CSV table of C-alpha atoms and ligand atoms in Angstrom, one decimal:
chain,number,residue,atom,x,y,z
A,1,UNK,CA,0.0,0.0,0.0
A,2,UNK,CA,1.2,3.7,-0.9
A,3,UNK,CA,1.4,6.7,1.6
A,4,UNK,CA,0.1,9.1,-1.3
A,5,UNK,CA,-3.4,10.1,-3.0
A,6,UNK,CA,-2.9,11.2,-6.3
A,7,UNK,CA,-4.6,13.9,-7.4
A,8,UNK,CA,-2.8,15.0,-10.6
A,9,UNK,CA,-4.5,16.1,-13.6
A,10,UNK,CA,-3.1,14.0,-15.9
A,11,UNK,CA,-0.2,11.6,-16.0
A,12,UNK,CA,-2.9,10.6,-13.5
A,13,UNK,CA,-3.4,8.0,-10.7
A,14,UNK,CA,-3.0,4.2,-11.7
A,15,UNK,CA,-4.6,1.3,-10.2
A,16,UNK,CA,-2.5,-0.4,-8.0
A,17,UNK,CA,-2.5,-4.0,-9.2
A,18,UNK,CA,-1.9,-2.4,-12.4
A,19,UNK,CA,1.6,-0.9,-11.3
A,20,UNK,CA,2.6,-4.4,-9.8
A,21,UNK,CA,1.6,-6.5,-13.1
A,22,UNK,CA,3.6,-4.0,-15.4
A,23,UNK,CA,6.8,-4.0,-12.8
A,24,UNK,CA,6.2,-7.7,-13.6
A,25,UNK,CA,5.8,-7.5,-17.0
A,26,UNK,CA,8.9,-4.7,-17.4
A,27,UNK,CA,11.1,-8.2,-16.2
A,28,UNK,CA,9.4,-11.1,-18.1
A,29,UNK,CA,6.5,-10.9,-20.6
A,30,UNK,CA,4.7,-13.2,-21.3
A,31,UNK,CA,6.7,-16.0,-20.2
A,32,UNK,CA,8.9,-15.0,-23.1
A,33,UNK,CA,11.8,-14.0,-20.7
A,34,UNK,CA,11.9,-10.5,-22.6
A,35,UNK,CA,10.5,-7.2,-21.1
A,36,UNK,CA,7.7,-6.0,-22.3
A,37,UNK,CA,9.8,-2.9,-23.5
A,38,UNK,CA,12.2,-5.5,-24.9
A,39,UNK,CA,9.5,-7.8,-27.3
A,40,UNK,CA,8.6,-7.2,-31.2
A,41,UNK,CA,5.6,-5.6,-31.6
A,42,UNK,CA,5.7,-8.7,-34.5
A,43,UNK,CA,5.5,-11.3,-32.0
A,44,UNK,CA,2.6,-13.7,-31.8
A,45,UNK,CA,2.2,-12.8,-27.9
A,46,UNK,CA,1.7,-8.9,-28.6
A,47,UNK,CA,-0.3,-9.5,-31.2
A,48,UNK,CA,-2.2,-11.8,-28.3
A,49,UNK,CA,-2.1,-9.1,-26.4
A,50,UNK,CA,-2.9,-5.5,-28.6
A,51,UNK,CA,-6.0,-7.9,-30.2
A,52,UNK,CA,-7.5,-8.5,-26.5
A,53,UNK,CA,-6.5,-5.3,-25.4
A,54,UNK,CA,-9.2,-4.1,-28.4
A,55,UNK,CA,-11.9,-7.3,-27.5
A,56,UNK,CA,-12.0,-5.8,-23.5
A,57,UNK,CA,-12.5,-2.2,-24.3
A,58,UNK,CA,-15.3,-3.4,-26.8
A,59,UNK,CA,-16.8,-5.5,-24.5
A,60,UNK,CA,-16.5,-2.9,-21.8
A,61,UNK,CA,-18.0,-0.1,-23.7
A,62,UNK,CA,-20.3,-1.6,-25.7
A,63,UNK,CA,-18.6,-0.4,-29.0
A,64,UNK,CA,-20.6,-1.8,-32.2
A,65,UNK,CA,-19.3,-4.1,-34.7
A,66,UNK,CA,-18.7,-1.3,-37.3
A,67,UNK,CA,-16.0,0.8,-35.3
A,68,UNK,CA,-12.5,0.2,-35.0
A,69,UNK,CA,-10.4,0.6,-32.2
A,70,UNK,CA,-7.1,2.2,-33.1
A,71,UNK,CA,-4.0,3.1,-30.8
A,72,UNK,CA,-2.2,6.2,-32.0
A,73,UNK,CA,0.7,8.4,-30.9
A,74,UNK,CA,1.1,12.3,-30.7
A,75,UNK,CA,-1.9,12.4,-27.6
A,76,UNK,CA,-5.2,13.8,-27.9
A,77,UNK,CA,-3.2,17.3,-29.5
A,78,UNK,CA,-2.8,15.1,-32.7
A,79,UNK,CA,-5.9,14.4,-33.0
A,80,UNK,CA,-7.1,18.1,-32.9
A,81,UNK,CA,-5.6,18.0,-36.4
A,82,UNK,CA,-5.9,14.7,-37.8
A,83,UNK,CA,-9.6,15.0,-37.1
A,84,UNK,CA,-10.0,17.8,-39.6
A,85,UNK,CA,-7.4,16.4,-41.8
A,86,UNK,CA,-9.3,13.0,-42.4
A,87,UNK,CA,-12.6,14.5,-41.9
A,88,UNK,CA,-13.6,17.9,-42.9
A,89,UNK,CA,-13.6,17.6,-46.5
A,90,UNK,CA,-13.1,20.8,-49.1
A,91,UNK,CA,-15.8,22.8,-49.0
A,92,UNK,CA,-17.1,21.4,-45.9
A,93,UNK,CA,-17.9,23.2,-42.8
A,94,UNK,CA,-17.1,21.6,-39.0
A,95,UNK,CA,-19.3,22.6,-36.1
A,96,UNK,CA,-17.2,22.8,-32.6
A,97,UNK,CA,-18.1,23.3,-29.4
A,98,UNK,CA,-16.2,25.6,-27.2
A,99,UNK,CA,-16.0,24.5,-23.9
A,100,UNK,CA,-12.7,25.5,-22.4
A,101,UNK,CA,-8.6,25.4,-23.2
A,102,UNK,CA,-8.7,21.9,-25.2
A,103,UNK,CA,-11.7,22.7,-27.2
A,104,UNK,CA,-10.4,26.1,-28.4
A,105,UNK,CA,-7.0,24.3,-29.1
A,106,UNK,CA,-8.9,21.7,-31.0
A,107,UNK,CA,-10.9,24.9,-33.0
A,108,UNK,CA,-7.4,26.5,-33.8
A,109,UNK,CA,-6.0,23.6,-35.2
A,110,UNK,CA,-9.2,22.5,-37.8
A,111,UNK,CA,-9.5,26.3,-38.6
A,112,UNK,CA,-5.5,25.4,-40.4
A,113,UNK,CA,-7.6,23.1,-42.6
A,114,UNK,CA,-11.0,24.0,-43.5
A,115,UNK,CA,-14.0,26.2,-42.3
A,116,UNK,CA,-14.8,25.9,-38.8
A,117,UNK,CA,-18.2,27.1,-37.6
A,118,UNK,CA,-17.9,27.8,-33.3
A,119,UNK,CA,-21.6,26.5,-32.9
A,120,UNK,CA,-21.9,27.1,-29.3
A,121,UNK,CA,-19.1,28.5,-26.9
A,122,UNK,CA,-18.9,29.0,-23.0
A,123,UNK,CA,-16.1,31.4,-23.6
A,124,UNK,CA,-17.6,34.8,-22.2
A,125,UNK,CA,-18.5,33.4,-18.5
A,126,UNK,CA,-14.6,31.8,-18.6
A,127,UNK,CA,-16.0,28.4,-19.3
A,128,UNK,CA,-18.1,28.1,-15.8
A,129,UNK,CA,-20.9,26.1,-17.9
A,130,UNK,CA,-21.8,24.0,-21.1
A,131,UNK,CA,-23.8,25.5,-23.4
A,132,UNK,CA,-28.2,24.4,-23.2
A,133,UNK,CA,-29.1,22.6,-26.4
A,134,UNK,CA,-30.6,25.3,-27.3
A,135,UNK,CA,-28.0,27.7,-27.3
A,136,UNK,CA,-25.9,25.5,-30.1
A,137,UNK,CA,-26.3,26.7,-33.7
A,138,UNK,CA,-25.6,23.8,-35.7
A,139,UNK,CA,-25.0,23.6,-39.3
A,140,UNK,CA,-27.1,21.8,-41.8
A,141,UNK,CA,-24.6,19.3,-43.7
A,142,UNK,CA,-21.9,19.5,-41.4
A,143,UNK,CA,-18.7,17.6,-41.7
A,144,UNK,CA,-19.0,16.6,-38.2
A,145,UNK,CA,-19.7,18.2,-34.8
A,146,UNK,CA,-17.0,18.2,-32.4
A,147,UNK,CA,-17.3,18.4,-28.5
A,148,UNK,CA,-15.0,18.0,-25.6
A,149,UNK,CA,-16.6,15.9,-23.1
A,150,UNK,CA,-14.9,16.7,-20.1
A,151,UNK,CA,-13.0,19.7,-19.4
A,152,UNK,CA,-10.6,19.0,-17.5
A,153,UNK,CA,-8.8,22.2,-17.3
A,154,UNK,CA,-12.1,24.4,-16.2
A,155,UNK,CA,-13.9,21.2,-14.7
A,156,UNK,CA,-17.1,21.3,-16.0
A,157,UNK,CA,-19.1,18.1,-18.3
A,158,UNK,CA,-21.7,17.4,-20.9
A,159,UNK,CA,-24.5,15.6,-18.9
A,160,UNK,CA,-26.0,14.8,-21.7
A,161,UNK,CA,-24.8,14.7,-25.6
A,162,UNK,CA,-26.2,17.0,-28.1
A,163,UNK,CA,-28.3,15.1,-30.6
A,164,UNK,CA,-26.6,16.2,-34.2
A,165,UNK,CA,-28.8,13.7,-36.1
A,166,UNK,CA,-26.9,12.5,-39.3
A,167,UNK,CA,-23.9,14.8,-38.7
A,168,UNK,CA,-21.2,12.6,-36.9
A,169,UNK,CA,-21.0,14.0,-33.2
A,170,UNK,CA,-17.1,13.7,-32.6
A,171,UNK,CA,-15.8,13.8,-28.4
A,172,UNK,CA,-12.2,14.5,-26.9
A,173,UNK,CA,-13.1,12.4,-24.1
A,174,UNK,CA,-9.4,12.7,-22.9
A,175,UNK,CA,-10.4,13.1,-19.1
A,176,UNK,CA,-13.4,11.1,-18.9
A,177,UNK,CA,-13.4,8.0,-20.9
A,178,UNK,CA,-14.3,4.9,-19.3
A,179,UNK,CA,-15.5,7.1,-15.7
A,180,UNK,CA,-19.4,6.9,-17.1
A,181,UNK,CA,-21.4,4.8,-19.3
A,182,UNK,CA,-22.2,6.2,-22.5
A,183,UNK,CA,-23.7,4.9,-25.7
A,184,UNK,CA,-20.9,4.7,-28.1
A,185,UNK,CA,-23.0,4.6,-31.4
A,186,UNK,CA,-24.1,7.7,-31.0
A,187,UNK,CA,-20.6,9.1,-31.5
A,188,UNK,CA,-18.9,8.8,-35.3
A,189,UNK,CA,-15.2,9.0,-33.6
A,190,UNK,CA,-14.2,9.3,-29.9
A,191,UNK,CA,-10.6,10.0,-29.2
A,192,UNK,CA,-8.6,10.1,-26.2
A,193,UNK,CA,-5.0,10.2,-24.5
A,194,UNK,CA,-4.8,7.8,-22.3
A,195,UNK,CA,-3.0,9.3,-19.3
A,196,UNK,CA,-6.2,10.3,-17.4
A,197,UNK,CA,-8.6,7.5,-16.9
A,198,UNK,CA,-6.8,4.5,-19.1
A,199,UNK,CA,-3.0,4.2,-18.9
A,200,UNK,CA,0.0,6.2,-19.1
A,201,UNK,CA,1.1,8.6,-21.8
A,202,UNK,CA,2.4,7.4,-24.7
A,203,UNK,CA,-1.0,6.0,-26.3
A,204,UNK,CA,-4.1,7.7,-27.8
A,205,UNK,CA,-7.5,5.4,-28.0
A,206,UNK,CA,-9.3,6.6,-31.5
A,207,UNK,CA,-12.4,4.8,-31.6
A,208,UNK,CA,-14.0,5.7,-35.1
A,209,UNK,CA,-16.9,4.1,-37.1
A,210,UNK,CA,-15.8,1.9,-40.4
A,211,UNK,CA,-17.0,5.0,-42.6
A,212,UNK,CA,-16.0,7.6,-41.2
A,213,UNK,CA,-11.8,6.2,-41.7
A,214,UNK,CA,-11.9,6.0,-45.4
A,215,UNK,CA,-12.8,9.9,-45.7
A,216,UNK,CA,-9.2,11.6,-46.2
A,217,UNK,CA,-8.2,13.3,-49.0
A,218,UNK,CA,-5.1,11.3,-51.1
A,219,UNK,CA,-2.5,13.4,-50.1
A,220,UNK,CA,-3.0,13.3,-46.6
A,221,UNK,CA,0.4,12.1,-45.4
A,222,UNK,CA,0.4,8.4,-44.1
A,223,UNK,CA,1.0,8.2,-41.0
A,224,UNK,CA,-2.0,10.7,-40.2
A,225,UNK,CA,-4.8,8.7,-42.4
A,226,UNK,CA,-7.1,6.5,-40.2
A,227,UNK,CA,-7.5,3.9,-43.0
A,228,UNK,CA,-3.4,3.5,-42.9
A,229,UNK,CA,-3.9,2.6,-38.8
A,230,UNK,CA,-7.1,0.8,-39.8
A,231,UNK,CA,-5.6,-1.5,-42.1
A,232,UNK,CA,-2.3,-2.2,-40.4
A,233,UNK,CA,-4.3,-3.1,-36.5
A,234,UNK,CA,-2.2,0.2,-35.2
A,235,UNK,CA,0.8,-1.7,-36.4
A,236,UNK,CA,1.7,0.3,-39.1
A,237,UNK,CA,5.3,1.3,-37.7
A,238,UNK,CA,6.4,0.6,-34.5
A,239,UNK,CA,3.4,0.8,-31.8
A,240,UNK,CA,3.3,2.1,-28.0
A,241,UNK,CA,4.2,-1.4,-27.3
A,242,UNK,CA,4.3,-0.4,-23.0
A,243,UNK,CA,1.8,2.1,-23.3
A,244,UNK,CA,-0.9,-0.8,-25.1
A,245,UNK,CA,0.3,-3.6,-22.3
A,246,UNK,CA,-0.6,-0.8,-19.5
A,247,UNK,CA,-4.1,-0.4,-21.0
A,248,UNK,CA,-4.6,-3.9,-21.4
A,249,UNK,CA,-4.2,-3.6,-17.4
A,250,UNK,CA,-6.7,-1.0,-17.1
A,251,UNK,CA,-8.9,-2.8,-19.0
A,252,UNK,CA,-8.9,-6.2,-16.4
A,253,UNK,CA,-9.0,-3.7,-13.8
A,254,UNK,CA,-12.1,-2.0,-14.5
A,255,UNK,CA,-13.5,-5.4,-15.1
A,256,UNK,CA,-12.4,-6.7,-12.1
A,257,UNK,CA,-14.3,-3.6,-10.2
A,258,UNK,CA,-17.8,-4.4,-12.1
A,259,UNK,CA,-17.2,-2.7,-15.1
A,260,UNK,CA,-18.2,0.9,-16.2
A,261,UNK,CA,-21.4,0.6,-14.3
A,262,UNK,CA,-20.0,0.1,-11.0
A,263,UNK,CA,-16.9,2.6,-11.3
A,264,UNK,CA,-19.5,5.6,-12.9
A,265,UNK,CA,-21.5,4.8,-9.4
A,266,UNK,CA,-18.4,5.1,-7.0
A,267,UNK,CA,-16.9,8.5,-9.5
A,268,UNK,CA,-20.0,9.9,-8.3
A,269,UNK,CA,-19.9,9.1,-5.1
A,270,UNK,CA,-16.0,10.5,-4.7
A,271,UNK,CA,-17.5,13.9,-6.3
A,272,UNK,CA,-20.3,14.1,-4.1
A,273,UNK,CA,-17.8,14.2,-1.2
A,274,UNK,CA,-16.4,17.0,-2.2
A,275,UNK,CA,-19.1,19.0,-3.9
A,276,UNK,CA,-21.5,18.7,-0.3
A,277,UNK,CA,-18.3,20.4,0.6
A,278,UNK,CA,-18.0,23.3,-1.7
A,279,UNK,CA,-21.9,24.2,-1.4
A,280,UNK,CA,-22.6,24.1,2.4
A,281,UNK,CA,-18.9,26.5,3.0
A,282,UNK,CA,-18.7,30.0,2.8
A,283,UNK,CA,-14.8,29.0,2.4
A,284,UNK,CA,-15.4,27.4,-0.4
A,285,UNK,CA,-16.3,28.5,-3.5
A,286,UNK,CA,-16.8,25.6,-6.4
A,287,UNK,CA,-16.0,27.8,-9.7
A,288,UNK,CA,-18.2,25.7,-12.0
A,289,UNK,CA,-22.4,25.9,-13.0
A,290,UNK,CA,-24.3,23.1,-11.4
A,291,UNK,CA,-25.6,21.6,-13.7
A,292,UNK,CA,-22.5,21.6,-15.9
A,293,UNK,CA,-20.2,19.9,-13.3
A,294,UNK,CA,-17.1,17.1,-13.8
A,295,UNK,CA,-17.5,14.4,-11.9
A,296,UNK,CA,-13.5,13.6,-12.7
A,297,UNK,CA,-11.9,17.2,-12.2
A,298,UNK,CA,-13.2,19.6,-9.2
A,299,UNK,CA,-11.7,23.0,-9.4
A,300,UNK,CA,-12.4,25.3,-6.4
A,301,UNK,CA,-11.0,28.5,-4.6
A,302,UNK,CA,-10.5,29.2,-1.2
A,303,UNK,CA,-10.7,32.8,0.1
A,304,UNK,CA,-6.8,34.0,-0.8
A,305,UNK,CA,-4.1,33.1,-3.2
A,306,UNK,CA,-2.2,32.8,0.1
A,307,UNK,CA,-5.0,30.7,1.9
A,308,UNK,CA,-4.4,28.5,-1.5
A,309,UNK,CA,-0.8,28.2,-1.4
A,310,UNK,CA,-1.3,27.2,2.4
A,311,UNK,CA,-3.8,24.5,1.6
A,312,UNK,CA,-1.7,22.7,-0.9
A,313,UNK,CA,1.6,22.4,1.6
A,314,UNK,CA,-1.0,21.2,4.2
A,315,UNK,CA,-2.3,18.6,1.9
A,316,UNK,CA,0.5,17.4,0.4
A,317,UNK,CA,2.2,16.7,4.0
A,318,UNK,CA,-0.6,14.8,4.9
A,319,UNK,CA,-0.3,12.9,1.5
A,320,UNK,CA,-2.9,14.5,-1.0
A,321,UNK,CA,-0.5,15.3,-3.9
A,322,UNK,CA,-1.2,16.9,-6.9
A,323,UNK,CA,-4.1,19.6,-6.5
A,324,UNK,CA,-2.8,23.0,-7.6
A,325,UNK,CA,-5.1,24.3,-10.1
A,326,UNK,CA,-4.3,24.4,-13.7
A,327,UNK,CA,-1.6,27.9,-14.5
A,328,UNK,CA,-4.1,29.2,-16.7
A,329,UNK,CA,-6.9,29.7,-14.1
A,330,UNK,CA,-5.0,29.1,-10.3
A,331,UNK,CA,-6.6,28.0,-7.3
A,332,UNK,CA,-7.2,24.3,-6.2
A,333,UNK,CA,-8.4,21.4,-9.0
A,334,UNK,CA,-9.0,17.7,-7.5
A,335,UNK,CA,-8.9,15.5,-9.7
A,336,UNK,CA,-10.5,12.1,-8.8
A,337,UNK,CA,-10.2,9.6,-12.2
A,338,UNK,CA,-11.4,5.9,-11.7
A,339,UNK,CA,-8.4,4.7,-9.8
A,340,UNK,CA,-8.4,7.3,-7.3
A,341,UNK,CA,-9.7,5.0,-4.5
A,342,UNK,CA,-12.7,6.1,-2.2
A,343,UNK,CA,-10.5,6.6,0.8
A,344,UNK,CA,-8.5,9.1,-1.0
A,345,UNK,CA,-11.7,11.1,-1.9
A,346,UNK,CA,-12.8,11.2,1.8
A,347,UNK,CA,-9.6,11.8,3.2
A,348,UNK,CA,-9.2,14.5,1.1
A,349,UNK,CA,-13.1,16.0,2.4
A,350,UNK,CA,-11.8,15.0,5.7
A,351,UNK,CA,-8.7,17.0,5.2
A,352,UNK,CA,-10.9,20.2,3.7
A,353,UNK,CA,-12.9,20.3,6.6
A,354,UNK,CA,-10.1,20.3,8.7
A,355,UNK,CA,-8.5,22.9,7.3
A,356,UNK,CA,-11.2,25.0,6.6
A,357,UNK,CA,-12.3,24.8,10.7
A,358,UNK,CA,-9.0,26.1,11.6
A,359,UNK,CA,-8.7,28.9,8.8
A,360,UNK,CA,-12.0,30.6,9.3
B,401,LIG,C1,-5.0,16.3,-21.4
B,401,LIG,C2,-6.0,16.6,-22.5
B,401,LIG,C3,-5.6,16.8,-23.8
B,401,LIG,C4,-4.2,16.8,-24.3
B,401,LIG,O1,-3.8,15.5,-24.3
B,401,LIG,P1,-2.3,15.2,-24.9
B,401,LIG,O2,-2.4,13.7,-24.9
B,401,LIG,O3,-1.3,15.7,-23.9
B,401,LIG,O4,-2.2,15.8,-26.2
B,401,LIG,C5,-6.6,17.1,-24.7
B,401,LIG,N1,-7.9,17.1,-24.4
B,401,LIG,C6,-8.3,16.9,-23.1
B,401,LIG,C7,-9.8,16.9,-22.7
B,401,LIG,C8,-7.4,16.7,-22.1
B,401,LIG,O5,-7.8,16.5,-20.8
């Protein structure tokens, strides 16, 4: 057992048994007496593994038989152009969402390659809230409609999904993935870096429906075409070989704690610790709208910068590591993916009652 909570944003907190199986796996893989940093990404027993690495997170998120599961490099930021690049065709528009920092970097980068319509955005009350289905201006024939499910940055969440109809509804689901159940066919391509709620850095999950990864133009450059990944099993060069087998891990994990189902009840259980928190203190102040609020990344303030600084050296010498808010917008963020465990959510209310009883 470890003396820390991790809090971080992202690398983020990994499931114990998952740390011990890769330590194992780091010395001998597979029984082939290689590490798993050491095998071919050729040999039969990755090709075991990267094949039931793609069956568990099917099975585990319900995916349909007509999407593909792909495992890419360059994180979720490579995807805020290879979206566009595979996707928004010439004389296409794009619809985005603008819900905070990774939205607008994922607007900045489509607007390099085509028209870009900003159908809703949050941007004028600094991202407190996502925007009421009836505030979003779609457009008729769009290439796609692109949202950011989670913002982990500004800490708010789409409750529920914006119905685009025909028009592919696309999700950065970087910080959320695998924390709720969601109905995957309702989504033409979900994309995200693994390093919050599914692994370490190094891999990005693309899940995209069959028709949607044969759209890119012919000179689109190889390595950035979904059908090239598609084709090859994500074995065109030279995978995330430790990245993958970490995943994999994730993957038996989450089964092993009842699936999707079960962790989505316990996420909102570790949130509700801390929101009861933020709205019955006057020390307090929770930063985000209601009904817009992450269930994975709590951003708060506390009545001074100094009171802040304060708080973090008093929770990090009691173990809570990792809940300085993001540079862009200060104060304190928890963040509580799947393998935070209870106990670390409750220590940490424990501690923020504590603290706020001596300090006011
Ligand atoms: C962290 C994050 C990103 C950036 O991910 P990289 O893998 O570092 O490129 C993008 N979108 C969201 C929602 C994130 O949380």
């Amino acid at each position: 057992m470890r003396n820390v909570f991790i809090f971080n944003p992202g690398p983020a907190v990994l499931p114990e048994p998952v740390l011990e199986s890769t330590s194992k796996a780091a010395i001998n893989f597979a029984n082939t007496g290689m590490s798993i940093m050491e095998v071919s990404h050729r040999s039969k027993e990755f090709d075991a593994l990267i094949n039931e690495t793609i069956s568990l997170l099917k099975d585990i998120m319900g995916i349909p038989e007509n999407y593909k599961v792909l495992f890419l490099q360059g994180g979720a930021s490579l995807q805020f152009a290879m979206v566009p690049m595979n996707l928004l065709g010439a004389g296409k528009t794009a619809d985005y969402i603008d819900t905070g920092s990774w939205s607008s970097n994922a607007i900045k980068e489509a607007k390099k390659i085509g028209q870009v319509n900003v159908a809703a955005s949050s941007k004028d009350q600094d991202y407190t809230r996502i925007p009421s289905p009836d505030e979003i201006k779609l457009t008729p024939g769009a290439a796609y409609c692109h949202i950011t499910s989670n913002n982990t940055i500004y800490g708010s969440q789409w409750q529920s999904f914006p119905d685009t109809k025909d028009v592919p509804l696309i999700a950065d689901m970087s910080s959320d993935i695998l924390s709720r159940v969601i109905d995957v066919s309702k989504f033409g391509l979900i994309y995200a870096g693994a390093q919050k709620n599914m692994g370490p850095s190094g891999v990005t999950v693309v899940i995209i429906r069959d028709d949607l990864a044969e759209l890119a133009p012919d000179n689109t450059p190889t390595m950035l075409k979904y059908s090239t990944h598609v084709s090859k099993n994500s074995m065109h060069n030279t995978c995330p070989v430790l990245p993958i087998f970490v995943v994999h891990e994730v993957l038996k994990w989450i089964i092993d704690q009842g699936g999707v189902a079960a962790i989505e009840k316990l996420n909102e259980k570790k949130a509700a610790l801390i929101y009861d928190i933020l709205d019955s203190s006057d020390f307090y102040r929770g930063t985000v709208q209601k009904d817009s609020r992450s269930k994975m990344n709590i951003p708060f303030r506390l009545p001074s910068e100094d009171l802040e600084k304060e708080f973090l050296s008093a929770a990090s010498a009691k173990g809570l590591v990792g809940l300085k808010g993001h540079r862009s917008v200060g104060g304190i963020r928890a963040s509580m993916y799947n393998a935070l465990p209870m106990e670390g959510a409750q220590r940490l209310a424990d501690f923020m009652t504590a603290f706020a009883k001596e300090k006011s």
